């Protein structure tokens, strides 16, 4: 299996400066698209002011982006001195991207437009994932999710992003999979196989990191420059954003928070994933005589007994609070965001309880930290996967 390749992500737009050098047009086009994505519809004069590019350079860039179908004109804004300004915004049909989420219990293949809206999706539920299962699913689902696109729309598909847990073979005991079948992930080049199956460029990234990317690229509301992101799946994973940049780490597995040590109810240290994962909730549900299958099939509705769900949320929140404190002492974070494959009401309650647990801890010497919900929800991993080729082709990377 390949490591995550070098990727691009949205950055702090106002801090970036453009270049008028003729050889930098690709950079400047990315800069304009990043600005419009982050700020909304902008006129040429706004972009020139924010980037330092000349009005002529901005005019040429935006004309080209409009001709390429990536930007569309809005209604002229009148009432000011001089010519009316014309705001330009992203064209939803300007580009499309495929996002494949490979989970431990299910896989999703999504078609996402240029605004990050899911246009179509196909899902496969399984007991455990194997390379053969995933490749066969993509071959079967690809015509279904692209069926509604015109020939021009299909030509505008910019690539396939894959969000998957790294080292799947290491979790066989927890997910109950045969070691021999899971060992296939060690030697199979899933990136190459999916590229052959789809005839598209393919990018592979850790699934929780991809979910964090979705929050960074498509999230709504105020997005802090420095935040730690927790994502609840079968296990818990994370992502780290520093100075508005998704931090991948040396192997693409930065902020893999699952193994973080946190105190358990008895005071003994345990891994965060032991208490703050859906697998822990599934164990509690099945120990109470109920089936946990709906956890993997219905992320918008969990009809379980309140006592089981409340007990799990309290244990998870306590673990998240300790993990947040550990991270905040090492990195000056502005916020912690909590999201996952769960109903919005559960996510809100988890964030509230984590905030309460956090403020019961000894915070002396630790800077202020906001603990709140993420904004994407169950689709974060598949949308984040689609955001990989989008970022690679159309957004600015401060570290490039």
mmCIF file of C-alpha atoms in Angstrom:
data_model
loop_
_atom_site.group_PDB
_atom_site.id
_atom_site.type_symbol
_atom_site.label_atom_id
_atom_site.label_comp_id
_atom_site.label_asym_id
_atom_site.label_seq_id
_atom_site.Cartn_x
_atom_site.Cartn_y
_atom_site.Cartn_z
ATOM 1 C CA UNK A 1 0.000 0.000 0.000
ATOM 2 C CA UNK A 2 1.354 3.433 -0.849
ATOM 3 C CA UNK A 3 1.851 6.301 1.568
ATOM 4 C CA UNK A 4 -0.136 9.505 1.083
ATOM 5 C CA UNK A 5 1.324 11.633 -1.688
ATOM 6 C CA UNK A 6 2.078 15.321 -1.328
ATOM 7 C CA UNK A 7 -1.224 17.193 -1.343
ATOM 8 C CA UNK A 8 -2.559 20.753 -1.543
ATOM 9 C CA UNK A 9 -4.986 22.484 0.824
ATOM 10 C CA UNK A 10 -6.716 25.814 1.438
ATOM 11 C CA UNK A 11 -4.629 28.401 3.289
ATOM 12 C CA UNK A 12 -4.894 31.809 4.857
ATOM 13 C CA UNK A 13 -5.939 33.763 1.810
ATOM 14 C CA UNK A 14 -5.248 37.376 2.760
ATOM 15 C CA UNK A 15 -1.694 36.576 3.830
ATOM 16 C CA UNK A 16 -0.825 35.201 0.391
ATOM 17 C CA UNK A 17 0.691 37.485 -2.199
ATOM 18 C CA UNK A 18 0.485 36.956 -5.942
ATOM 19 C CA UNK A 19 3.197 37.239 -8.556
ATOM 20 C CA UNK A 20 2.998 39.072 -11.856
ATOM 21 C CA UNK A 21 5.766 36.957 -13.374
ATOM 22 C CA UNK A 22 4.606 35.318 -16.594
ATOM 23 C CA UNK A 23 5.722 31.889 -15.424
ATOM 24 C CA UNK A 24 3.478 31.982 -12.342
ATOM 25 C CA UNK A 25 0.075 31.962 -14.011
ATOM 26 C CA UNK A 26 -0.808 28.532 -12.614
ATOM 27 C CA UNK A 27 0.026 29.727 -9.106
ATOM 28 C CA UNK A 28 -2.029 32.888 -9.536
ATOM 29 C CA UNK A 29 -5.011 30.970 -10.888
ATOM 30 C CA UNK A 30 -4.908 28.752 -7.784
ATOM 31 C CA UNK A 31 -4.649 31.852 -5.641
ATOM 32 C CA UNK A 32 -7.771 33.370 -7.215
ATOM 33 C CA UNK A 33 -9.730 30.122 -6.927
ATOM 34 C CA UNK A 34 -8.659 29.721 -3.292
ATOM 35 C CA UNK A 35 -9.787 33.261 -2.513
ATOM 36 C CA UNK A 36 -13.179 32.804 -4.141
ATOM 37 C CA UNK A 37 -13.665 29.456 -2.399
ATOM 38 C CA UNK A 38 -12.849 30.888 0.999
ATOM 39 C CA UNK A 39 -14.429 34.328 0.742
ATOM 40 C CA UNK A 40 -17.365 33.783 -1.609
ATOM 41 C CA UNK A 41 -18.127 35.796 -4.765
ATOM 42 C CA UNK A 42 -15.473 38.462 -5.428
ATOM 43 C CA UNK A 43 -14.996 41.202 -8.008
ATOM 44 C CA UNK A 44 -11.717 41.757 -9.851
ATOM 45 C CA UNK A 45 -10.990 44.838 -7.759
ATOM 46 C CA UNK A 46 -11.398 42.826 -4.541
ATOM 47 C CA UNK A 47 -8.952 40.181 -5.716
ATOM 48 C CA UNK A 48 -6.398 42.749 -6.875
ATOM 49 C CA UNK A 49 -6.555 44.446 -3.489
ATOM 50 C CA UNK A 50 -6.273 41.191 -1.522
ATOM 51 C CA UNK A 51 -3.453 39.639 -3.551
ATOM 52 C CA UNK A 52 -1.331 42.575 -4.688
ATOM 53 C CA UNK A 53 -1.690 41.485 -8.316
ATOM 54 C CA UNK A 54 -2.191 44.200 -10.916
ATOM 55 C CA UNK A 55 -5.713 44.847 -12.170
ATOM 56 C CA UNK A 56 -4.638 43.754 -15.645
ATOM 57 C CA UNK A 57 -3.213 40.458 -14.360
ATOM 58 C CA UNK A 58 -6.368 39.721 -12.382
ATOM 59 C CA UNK A 59 -8.525 40.525 -15.396
ATOM 60 C CA UNK A 60 -6.578 38.089 -17.575
ATOM 61 C CA UNK A 61 -6.708 35.333 -14.949
ATOM 62 C CA UNK A 62 -10.426 35.657 -14.282
ATOM 63 C CA UNK A 63 -11.232 35.799 -17.981
ATOM 64 C CA UNK A 64 -9.338 32.544 -18.463
ATOM 65 C CA UNK A 65 -11.003 30.879 -15.474
ATOM 66 C CA UNK A 66 -14.387 31.940 -16.798
ATOM 67 C CA UNK A 67 -13.585 30.555 -20.239
ATOM 68 C CA UNK A 68 -12.517 27.288 -18.614
ATOM 69 C CA UNK A 69 -15.896 27.103 -16.871
ATOM 70 C CA UNK A 70 -14.474 27.347 -13.359
ATOM 71 C CA UNK A 71 -15.934 30.781 -12.530
ATOM 72 C CA UNK A 72 -19.334 32.289 -13.341
ATOM 73 C CA UNK A 73 -20.448 35.912 -13.391
ATOM 74 C CA UNK A 74 -22.930 37.304 -10.921
ATOM 75 C CA UNK A 75 -25.217 40.308 -11.276
ATOM 76 C CA UNK A 76 -23.356 43.640 -11.603
ATOM 77 C CA UNK A 77 -23.214 45.700 -8.397
ATOM 78 C CA UNK A 78 -24.138 49.295 -9.186
ATOM 79 C CA UNK A 79 -24.276 52.474 -7.146
ATOM 80 C CA UNK A 80 -20.554 53.105 -6.835
ATOM 81 C CA UNK A 81 -18.353 55.564 -8.703
ATOM 82 C CA UNK A 82 -17.069 54.172 -11.991
ATOM 83 C CA UNK A 83 -18.003 50.964 -13.749
ATOM 84 C CA UNK A 84 -20.252 48.511 -11.873
ATOM 85 C CA UNK A 85 -18.339 45.632 -10.306
ATOM 86 C CA UNK A 86 -19.166 42.093 -11.348
ATOM 87 C CA UNK A 87 -18.740 39.448 -8.610
ATOM 88 C CA UNK A 88 -17.391 36.094 -9.782
ATOM 89 C CA UNK A 89 -18.127 32.834 -7.992
ATOM 90 C CA UNK A 90 -17.246 29.173 -8.370
ATOM 91 C CA UNK A 91 -19.169 27.254 -10.990
ATOM 92 C CA UNK A 92 -20.591 24.096 -9.368
ATOM 93 C CA UNK A 93 -20.262 22.264 -12.701
ATOM 94 C CA UNK A 94 -16.755 23.557 -13.349
ATOM 95 C CA UNK A 95 -15.094 20.396 -12.083
ATOM 96 C CA UNK A 96 -16.067 17.131 -10.448
ATOM 97 C CA UNK A 97 -14.180 14.765 -8.179
ATOM 98 C CA UNK A 98 -14.625 11.235 -6.889
ATOM 99 C CA UNK A 99 -14.144 10.401 -3.233
ATOM 100 C CA UNK A 100 -13.760 6.817 -2.008
ATOM 101 C CA UNK A 101 -14.060 6.165 1.702
ATOM 102 C CA UNK A 102 -12.732 2.740 2.683
ATOM 103 C CA UNK A 103 -13.985 2.007 6.167
ATOM 104 C CA UNK A 104 -13.600 -1.025 8.354
ATOM 105 C CA UNK A 105 -17.318 -1.819 7.947
ATOM 106 C CA UNK A 106 -18.383 -0.057 4.734
ATOM 107 C CA UNK A 107 -17.160 1.773 1.636
ATOM 108 C CA UNK A 108 -18.677 4.849 -0.044
ATOM 109 C CA UNK A 109 -17.968 6.163 -3.539
ATOM 110 C CA UNK A 110 -19.158 9.767 -3.942
ATOM 111 C CA UNK A 111 -19.297 12.189 -6.854
ATOM 112 C CA UNK A 112 -18.643 15.736 -5.619
ATOM 113 C CA UNK A 113 -18.993 18.987 -7.554
ATOM 114 C CA UNK A 114 -16.716 22.044 -7.448
ATOM 115 C CA UNK A 115 -18.572 23.468 -4.433
ATOM 116 C CA UNK A 116 -18.153 20.261 -2.436
ATOM 117 C CA UNK A 117 -21.745 19.098 -2.809
ATOM 118 C CA UNK A 118 -22.328 15.381 -3.110
ATOM 119 C CA UNK A 119 -24.130 14.719 -6.405
ATOM 120 C CA UNK A 120 -24.322 10.917 -6.173
ATOM 121 C CA UNK A 121 -23.185 8.155 -3.830
ATOM 122 C CA UNK A 122 -22.992 4.362 -3.725
ATOM 123 C CA UNK A 123 -22.331 2.366 -0.548
ATOM 124 C CA UNK A 124 -21.245 -1.179 0.186
ATOM 125 C CA UNK A 125 -21.463 -2.686 3.671
ATOM 126 C CA UNK A 126 -19.185 -5.617 4.530
ATOM 127 C CA UNK A 127 -17.818 -7.488 7.516
ATOM 128 C CA UNK A 128 -14.265 -6.368 6.740
ATOM 129 C CA UNK A 129 -12.520 -4.799 3.720
ATOM 130 C CA UNK A 130 -10.213 -6.582 1.297
ATOM 131 C CA UNK A 131 -8.469 -5.149 -1.778
ATOM 132 C CA UNK A 132 -10.512 -7.358 -4.106
ATOM 133 C CA UNK A 133 -13.771 -6.218 -2.502
ATOM 134 C CA UNK A 134 -12.842 -2.548 -2.841
ATOM 135 C CA UNK A 135 -11.659 -2.701 -6.461
ATOM 136 C CA UNK A 136 -14.744 -4.680 -7.513
ATOM 137 C CA UNK A 137 -17.007 -2.183 -5.716
ATOM 138 C CA UNK A 138 -15.426 0.796 -7.486
ATOM 139 C CA UNK A 139 -15.699 -0.881 -10.900
ATOM 140 C CA UNK A 140 -19.389 -1.585 -10.284
ATOM 141 C CA UNK A 141 -20.307 1.734 -8.650
ATOM 142 C CA UNK A 142 -18.435 4.142 -10.936
ATOM 143 C CA UNK A 143 -20.968 4.025 -13.814
ATOM 144 C CA UNK A 144 -23.809 4.492 -11.305
ATOM 145 C CA UNK A 145 -22.450 7.611 -9.609
ATOM 146 C CA UNK A 146 -21.459 9.283 -12.902
ATOM 147 C CA UNK A 147 -24.605 8.313 -14.820
ATOM 148 C CA UNK A 148 -26.241 11.756 -14.585
ATOM 149 C CA UNK A 149 -23.217 13.622 -15.941
ATOM 150 C CA UNK A 150 -23.023 14.716 -19.550
ATOM 151 C CA UNK A 151 -20.014 13.814 -21.658
ATOM 152 C CA UNK A 152 -18.537 17.221 -20.831
ATOM 153 C CA UNK A 153 -19.210 16.652 -17.132
ATOM 154 C CA UNK A 154 -17.435 13.284 -17.187
ATOM 155 C CA UNK A 155 -14.478 14.923 -18.916
ATOM 156 C CA UNK A 156 -14.324 17.381 -16.003
ATOM 157 C CA UNK A 157 -13.765 14.674 -13.364
ATOM 158 C CA UNK A 158 -10.413 15.711 -11.914
ATOM 159 C CA UNK A 159 -9.422 12.556 -10.088
ATOM 160 C CA UNK A 160 -10.212 10.034 -7.372
ATOM 161 C CA UNK A 161 -9.249 10.597 -3.762
ATOM 162 C CA UNK A 162 -9.129 7.616 -1.399
ATOM 163 C CA UNK A 163 -9.620 7.974 2.345
ATOM 164 C CA UNK A 164 -8.682 4.817 4.203
ATOM 165 C CA UNK A 165 -7.162 3.669 7.497
ATOM 166 C CA UNK A 166 -3.458 2.963 7.168
ATOM 167 C CA UNK A 167 -2.097 -0.461 8.173
ATOM 168 C CA UNK A 168 -5.472 -2.197 8.019
ATOM 169 C CA UNK A 169 -3.755 -5.498 8.749
ATOM 170 C CA UNK A 170 -2.933 -4.305 12.266
ATOM 171 C CA UNK A 171 -6.574 -4.289 13.448
ATOM 172 C CA UNK A 172 -7.689 -7.818 12.624
ATOM 173 C CA UNK A 173 -8.458 -8.849 16.203
ATOM 174 C CA UNK A 174 -10.599 -5.795 16.908
ATOM 175 C CA UNK A 175 -12.665 -6.006 13.714
ATOM 176 C CA UNK A 176 -12.728 -9.812 13.642
ATOM 177 C CA UNK A 177 -11.143 -10.265 10.206
ATOM 178 C CA UNK A 178 -8.938 -13.159 9.035
ATOM 179 C CA UNK A 179 -5.283 -12.191 9.217
ATOM 180 C CA UNK A 180 -4.477 -13.902 5.907
ATOM 181 C CA UNK A 181 -7.041 -11.867 3.991
ATOM 182 C CA UNK A 182 -6.109 -8.577 5.637
ATOM 183 C CA UNK A 183 -2.414 -9.215 4.989
ATOM 184 C CA UNK A 184 -3.212 -8.657 1.302
ATOM 185 C CA UNK A 185 -3.165 -4.927 2.062
ATOM 186 C CA UNK A 186 0.576 -5.187 2.753
ATOM 187 C CA UNK A 187 1.515 -6.105 -0.806
ATOM 188 C CA UNK A 188 -1.291 -4.774 -2.993
ATOM 189 C CA UNK A 189 -0.846 -1.338 -4.610
ATOM 190 C CA UNK A 190 -4.414 -0.124 -4.195
ATOM 191 C CA UNK A 191 -3.528 3.257 -5.688
ATOM 192 C CA UNK A 192 -2.312 1.683 -8.930
ATOM 193 C CA UNK A 193 -5.200 -0.782 -9.107
ATOM 194 C CA UNK A 194 -7.811 1.946 -8.700
ATOM 195 C CA UNK A 195 -6.035 4.122 -11.262
ATOM 196 C CA UNK A 196 -6.261 1.228 -13.734
ATOM 197 C CA UNK A 197 -9.931 0.604 -12.883
ATOM 198 C CA UNK A 198 -10.983 4.260 -13.275
ATOM 199 C CA UNK A 199 -8.446 5.714 -15.752
ATOM 200 C CA UNK A 200 -8.083 8.653 -13.345
ATOM 201 C CA UNK A 201 -5.277 10.041 -11.200
ATOM 202 C CA UNK A 202 -5.634 8.535 -7.714
ATOM 203 C CA UNK A 203 -4.461 9.983 -4.392
ATOM 204 C CA UNK A 204 -4.470 8.004 -1.125
ATOM 205 C CA UNK A 205 -4.705 9.557 2.326
ATOM 206 C CA UNK A 206 -5.462 8.481 5.880
ATOM 207 C CA UNK A 207 -9.223 8.524 6.421
ATOM 208 C CA UNK A 208 -9.343 10.761 9.496
ATOM 209 C CA UNK A 209 -6.879 13.173 7.883
ATOM 210 C CA UNK A 210 -9.203 13.305 4.876
ATOM 211 C CA UNK A 211 -12.167 14.060 7.136
ATOM 212 C CA UNK A 212 -10.152 16.934 8.580
ATOM 213 C CA UNK A 213 -9.440 18.126 5.027
ATOM 214 C CA UNK A 214 -13.184 18.190 4.331
ATOM 215 C CA UNK A 215 -13.649 20.494 7.321
ATOM 216 C CA UNK A 216 -10.829 22.717 6.083
ATOM 217 C CA UNK A 217 -11.987 22.930 2.450
ATOM 218 C CA UNK A 218 -15.786 22.614 2.703
ATOM 219 C CA UNK A 219 -16.548 23.442 6.340
ATOM 220 C CA UNK A 220 -18.917 26.239 7.247
ATOM 221 C CA UNK A 221 -18.644 28.979 9.825
ATOM 222 C CA UNK A 222 -15.470 30.244 11.444
ATOM 223 C CA UNK A 223 -12.487 27.987 10.805
ATOM 224 C CA UNK A 224 -9.603 28.536 13.234
ATOM 225 C CA UNK A 225 -6.031 28.643 11.945
ATOM 226 C CA UNK A 226 -4.797 26.028 14.430
ATOM 227 C CA UNK A 227 -7.031 23.167 15.485
ATOM 228 C CA UNK A 228 -7.065 19.490 16.395
ATOM 229 C CA UNK A 229 -9.817 17.473 14.761
ATOM 230 C CA UNK A 230 -11.350 14.270 16.161
ATOM 231 C CA UNK A 231 -13.356 11.985 13.877
ATOM 232 C CA UNK A 232 -15.462 9.105 15.215
ATOM 233 C CA UNK A 233 -15.582 6.043 12.985
ATOM 234 C CA UNK A 234 -15.245 2.379 13.905
ATOM 235 C CA UNK A 235 -12.194 3.715 15.742
ATOM 236 C CA UNK A 236 -11.344 7.327 16.468
ATOM 237 C CA UNK A 237 -8.895 9.211 14.286
ATOM 238 C CA UNK A 238 -7.756 12.768 13.930
ATOM 239 C CA UNK A 239 -6.286 15.537 11.870
ATOM 240 C CA UNK A 240 -4.160 18.565 12.651
ATOM 241 C CA UNK A 241 -4.337 22.022 11.067
ATOM 242 C CA UNK A 242 -1.514 24.491 11.765
ATOM 243 C CA UNK A 243 -1.531 28.025 10.382
ATOM 244 C CA UNK A 244 -4.421 27.138 8.114
ATOM 245 C CA UNK A 245 -2.509 24.195 6.624
ATOM 246 C CA UNK A 246 -3.376 20.524 6.931
ATOM 247 C CA UNK A 247 -0.357 18.896 8.557
ATOM 248 C CA UNK A 248 0.197 15.434 7.089
ATOM 249 C CA UNK A 249 3.341 14.396 8.925
ATOM 250 C CA UNK A 250 6.268 12.344 7.656
ATOM 251 C CA UNK A 251 4.182 9.300 6.702
ATOM 252 C CA UNK A 252 0.799 10.980 6.223
ATOM 253 C CA UNK A 253 -0.477 9.787 9.602
ATOM 254 C CA UNK A 254 -0.062 12.907 11.750
ATOM 255 C CA UNK A 255 -2.589 13.330 14.565
ATOM 256 C CA UNK A 256 -3.426 9.640 14.609
ATOM 257 C CA UNK A 257 -5.013 10.134 18.015
ATOM 258 C CA UNK A 258 -6.367 6.634 18.635
ATOM 259 C CA UNK A 259 -3.348 5.326 20.579
ATOM 260 C CA UNK A 260 -3.095 8.445 22.786
ATOM 261 C CA UNK A 261 -2.962 7.394 26.464
ATOM 262 C CA UNK A 262 -5.794 8.749 28.622
ATOM 263 C CA UNK A 263 -6.950 7.852 32.150
ATOM 264 C CA UNK A 264 -9.766 5.327 32.295
ATOM 265 C CA UNK A 265 -12.636 5.312 34.814
ATOM 266 C CA UNK A 266 -10.418 3.388 37.260
ATOM 267 C CA UNK A 267 -7.515 5.816 36.824
ATOM 268 C CA UNK A 268 -5.399 3.360 34.862
ATOM 269 C CA UNK A 269 -4.062 4.563 31.503
ATOM 270 C CA UNK A 270 -5.632 3.225 28.343
ATOM 271 C CA UNK A 271 -5.740 4.115 24.667
ATOM 272 C CA UNK A 272 -8.233 6.765 23.561
ATOM 273 C CA UNK A 273 -9.697 4.410 20.963
ATOM 274 C CA UNK A 274 -10.728 2.041 23.771
ATOM 275 C CA UNK A 275 -13.317 4.526 25.047
ATOM 276 C CA UNK A 276 -13.875 7.056 22.261
ATOM 277 C CA UNK A 277 -14.745 4.852 19.286
ATOM 278 C CA UNK A 278 -17.913 3.480 17.813
ATOM 279 C CA UNK A 279 -16.491 -0.007 18.300
ATOM 280 C CA UNK A 280 -16.629 0.619 22.063
ATOM 281 C CA UNK A 281 -20.267 1.692 21.732
ATOM 282 C CA UNK A 282 -21.024 -1.377 19.617
ATOM 283 C CA UNK A 283 -19.581 -3.619 22.331
ATOM 284 C CA UNK A 284 -21.807 -1.969 24.967
ATOM 285 C CA UNK A 285 -24.886 -2.285 22.774
ATOM 286 C CA UNK A 286 -24.322 -5.954 22.032
ATOM 287 C CA UNK A 287 -23.503 -6.671 25.673
ATOM 288 C CA UNK A 288 -26.990 -5.301 26.436
ATOM 289 C CA UNK A 289 -28.583 -7.788 24.059
ATOM 290 C CA UNK A 290 -29.175 -5.483 21.092
ATOM 291 C CA UNK A 291 -27.718 -5.557 17.585
ATOM 292 C CA UNK A 292 -25.201 -2.826 16.755
ATOM 293 C CA UNK A 293 -25.555 -3.192 12.973
ATOM 294 C CA UNK A 294 -27.498 0.057 12.638
ATOM 295 C CA UNK A 295 -24.402 1.959 13.763
ATOM 296 C CA UNK A 296 -22.732 1.210 10.440
ATOM 297 C CA UNK A 297 -25.869 1.586 8.314
ATOM 298 C CA UNK A 298 -27.753 4.599 9.754
ATOM 299 C CA UNK A 299 -25.462 7.434 10.838
ATOM 300 C CA UNK A 300 -28.422 9.832 11.076
ATOM 301 C CA UNK A 301 -30.481 7.848 13.609
ATOM 302 C CA UNK A 302 -29.445 5.686 16.561
ATOM 303 C CA UNK A 303 -32.526 4.227 18.295
ATOM 304 C CA UNK A 304 -30.680 2.806 21.289
ATOM 305 C CA UNK A 305 -31.557 2.938 24.949
ATOM 306 C CA UNK A 306 -30.643 6.308 26.433
ATOM 307 C CA UNK A 307 -28.625 4.795 29.279
ATOM 308 C CA UNK A 308 -26.203 2.946 26.982
ATOM 309 C CA UNK A 309 -25.681 5.932 24.712
ATOM 310 C CA UNK A 310 -25.279 8.377 27.595
ATOM 311 C CA UNK A 311 -22.736 6.190 29.374
ATOM 312 C CA UNK A 312 -20.681 5.839 26.187
ATOM 313 C CA UNK A 313 -20.800 9.580 25.487
ATOM 314 C CA UNK A 314 -19.603 10.386 28.989
ATOM 315 C CA UNK A 315 -16.653 7.989 28.771
ATOM 316 C CA UNK A 316 -15.777 9.250 25.284
ATOM 317 C CA UNK A 317 -16.016 12.890 26.351
ATOM 318 C CA UNK A 318 -13.739 12.302 29.322
ATOM 319 C CA UNK A 319 -11.163 10.687 27.040
ATOM 320 C CA UNK A 320 -11.415 13.500 24.497
ATOM 321 C CA UNK A 321 -10.944 16.083 27.239
ATOM 322 C CA UNK A 322 -7.694 14.478 28.421
ATOM 323 C CA UNK A 323 -6.450 14.072 24.840
ATOM 324 C CA UNK A 324 -7.292 17.713 24.116
ATOM 325 C CA UNK A 325 -5.348 18.847 27.175
ATOM 326 C CA UNK A 326 -2.317 16.777 26.153
ATOM 327 C CA UNK A 327 -2.391 18.300 22.670
ATOM 328 C CA UNK A 328 -2.927 21.845 23.978
ATOM 329 C CA UNK A 329 0.158 21.611 26.202
ATOM 330 C CA UNK A 330 2.290 20.651 23.207
ATOM 331 C CA UNK A 331 0.812 22.880 20.485
ATOM 332 C CA UNK A 332 -0.851 26.261 20.874
ATOM 333 C CA UNK A 333 -4.266 25.293 19.554
ATOM 334 C CA UNK A 334 -7.207 27.614 19.091
ATOM 335 C CA UNK A 335 -9.838 24.901 18.991
ATOM 336 C CA UNK A 336 -10.761 21.242 19.064
ATOM 337 C CA UNK A 337 -13.408 20.105 16.576
ATOM 338 C CA UNK A 338 -15.422 16.916 17.081
ATOM 339 C CA UNK A 339 -17.192 15.156 14.225
ATOM 340 C CA UNK A 340 -18.044 11.654 13.120
ATOM 341 C CA UNK A 341 -20.280 9.019 11.647
ATOM 342 C CA UNK A 342 -23.129 9.842 14.011
ATOM 343 C CA UNK A 343 -26.387 11.794 14.332
ATOM 344 C CA UNK A 344 -25.996 15.565 14.671
ATOM 345 C CA UNK A 345 -27.662 15.459 18.092
ATOM 346 C CA UNK A 346 -25.065 12.977 19.381
ATOM 347 C CA UNK A 347 -22.230 15.080 17.968
ATOM 348 C CA UNK A 348 -23.585 18.187 19.703
ATOM 349 C CA UNK A 349 -23.916 16.387 23.025
ATOM 350 C CA UNK A 350 -20.411 14.925 22.746
ATOM 351 C CA UNK A 351 -18.969 18.383 22.148
ATOM 352 C CA UNK A 352 -20.905 19.778 25.114
ATOM 353 C CA UNK A 353 -19.785 17.005 27.464
ATOM 354 C CA UNK A 354 -16.176 17.220 26.279
ATOM 355 C CA UNK A 355 -16.229 20.957 27.015
ATOM 356 C CA UNK A 356 -17.511 20.228 30.542
ATOM 357 C CA UNK A 357 -14.935 17.499 31.217
ATOM 358 C CA UNK A 358 -12.130 19.648 29.847
ATOM 359 C CA UNK A 359 -12.915 22.534 32.159
ATOM 360 C CA UNK A 360 -12.866 20.212 35.181
ATOM 361 C CA UNK A 361 -9.183 19.486 34.507
ATOM 362 C CA UNK A 362 -6.230 21.461 35.801
ATOM 363 C CA UNK A 363 -5.748 24.004 33.008
ATOM 364 C CA UNK A 364 -3.096 26.118 34.728
ATOM 365 C CA UNK A 365 -0.544 27.275 32.175
ATOM 366 C CA UNK A 366 -2.668 26.180 29.213
ATOM 367 C CA UNK A 367 -3.966 28.776 26.770
ATOM 368 C CA UNK A 368 -7.702 29.163 26.068
ATOM 369 C CA UNK A 369 -9.128 26.357 23.935
ATOM 370 C CA UNK A 370 -12.531 26.238 22.255
ATOM 371 C CA UNK A 371 -14.173 22.791 22.005
ATOM 372 C CA UNK A 372 -16.946 22.590 19.432
ATOM 373 C CA UNK A 373 -18.603 20.528 16.732
ATOM 374 C CA UNK A 374 -17.309 19.956 13.249
ATOM 375 C CA UNK A 375 -19.648 20.902 10.415
ATOM 376 C CA UNK A 376 -19.464 18.092 7.848
ATOM 377 C CA UNK A 377 -20.760 14.991 9.653
ATOM 378 C CA UNK A 378 -20.965 11.423 8.315
ATOM 379 C CA UNK A 379 -19.846 12.458 4.812
ATOM 380 C CA UNK A 380 -16.555 13.937 6.035
ATOM 381 C CA UNK A 381 -14.332 11.072 4.920
ATOM 382 C CA UNK A 382 -15.760 10.703 1.409
ATOM 383 C CA UNK A 383 -15.957 14.481 0.884
ATOM 384 C CA UNK A 384 -12.440 14.809 2.249
ATOM 385 C CA UNK A 385 -11.282 12.134 -0.180
ATOM 386 C CA UNK A 386 -12.791 14.099 -3.076
ATOM 387 C CA UNK A 387 -11.117 17.243 -1.745
ATOM 388 C CA UNK A 388 -7.666 15.693 -2.253
ATOM 389 C CA UNK A 389 -7.619 15.921 -6.092
ATOM 390 C CA UNK A 390 -9.529 19.229 -5.859
ATOM 391 C CA UNK A 391 -6.844 20.671 -3.586
ATOM 392 C CA UNK A 392 -4.037 19.215 -5.666
ATOM 393 C CA UNK A 393 -5.310 20.801 -8.881
ATOM 394 C CA UNK A 394 -6.981 24.025 -7.827
ATOM 395 C CA UNK A 395 -5.862 25.299 -4.422
ATOM 396 C CA UNK A 396 -2.766 26.939 -2.923
ATOM 397 C CA UNK A 397 -0.255 25.147 -0.699
ATOM 398 C CA UNK A 398 1.809 27.473 1.485
ATOM 399 C CA UNK A 399 4.561 24.863 1.767
ATOM 400 C CA UNK A 400 4.955 24.361 -1.993
#
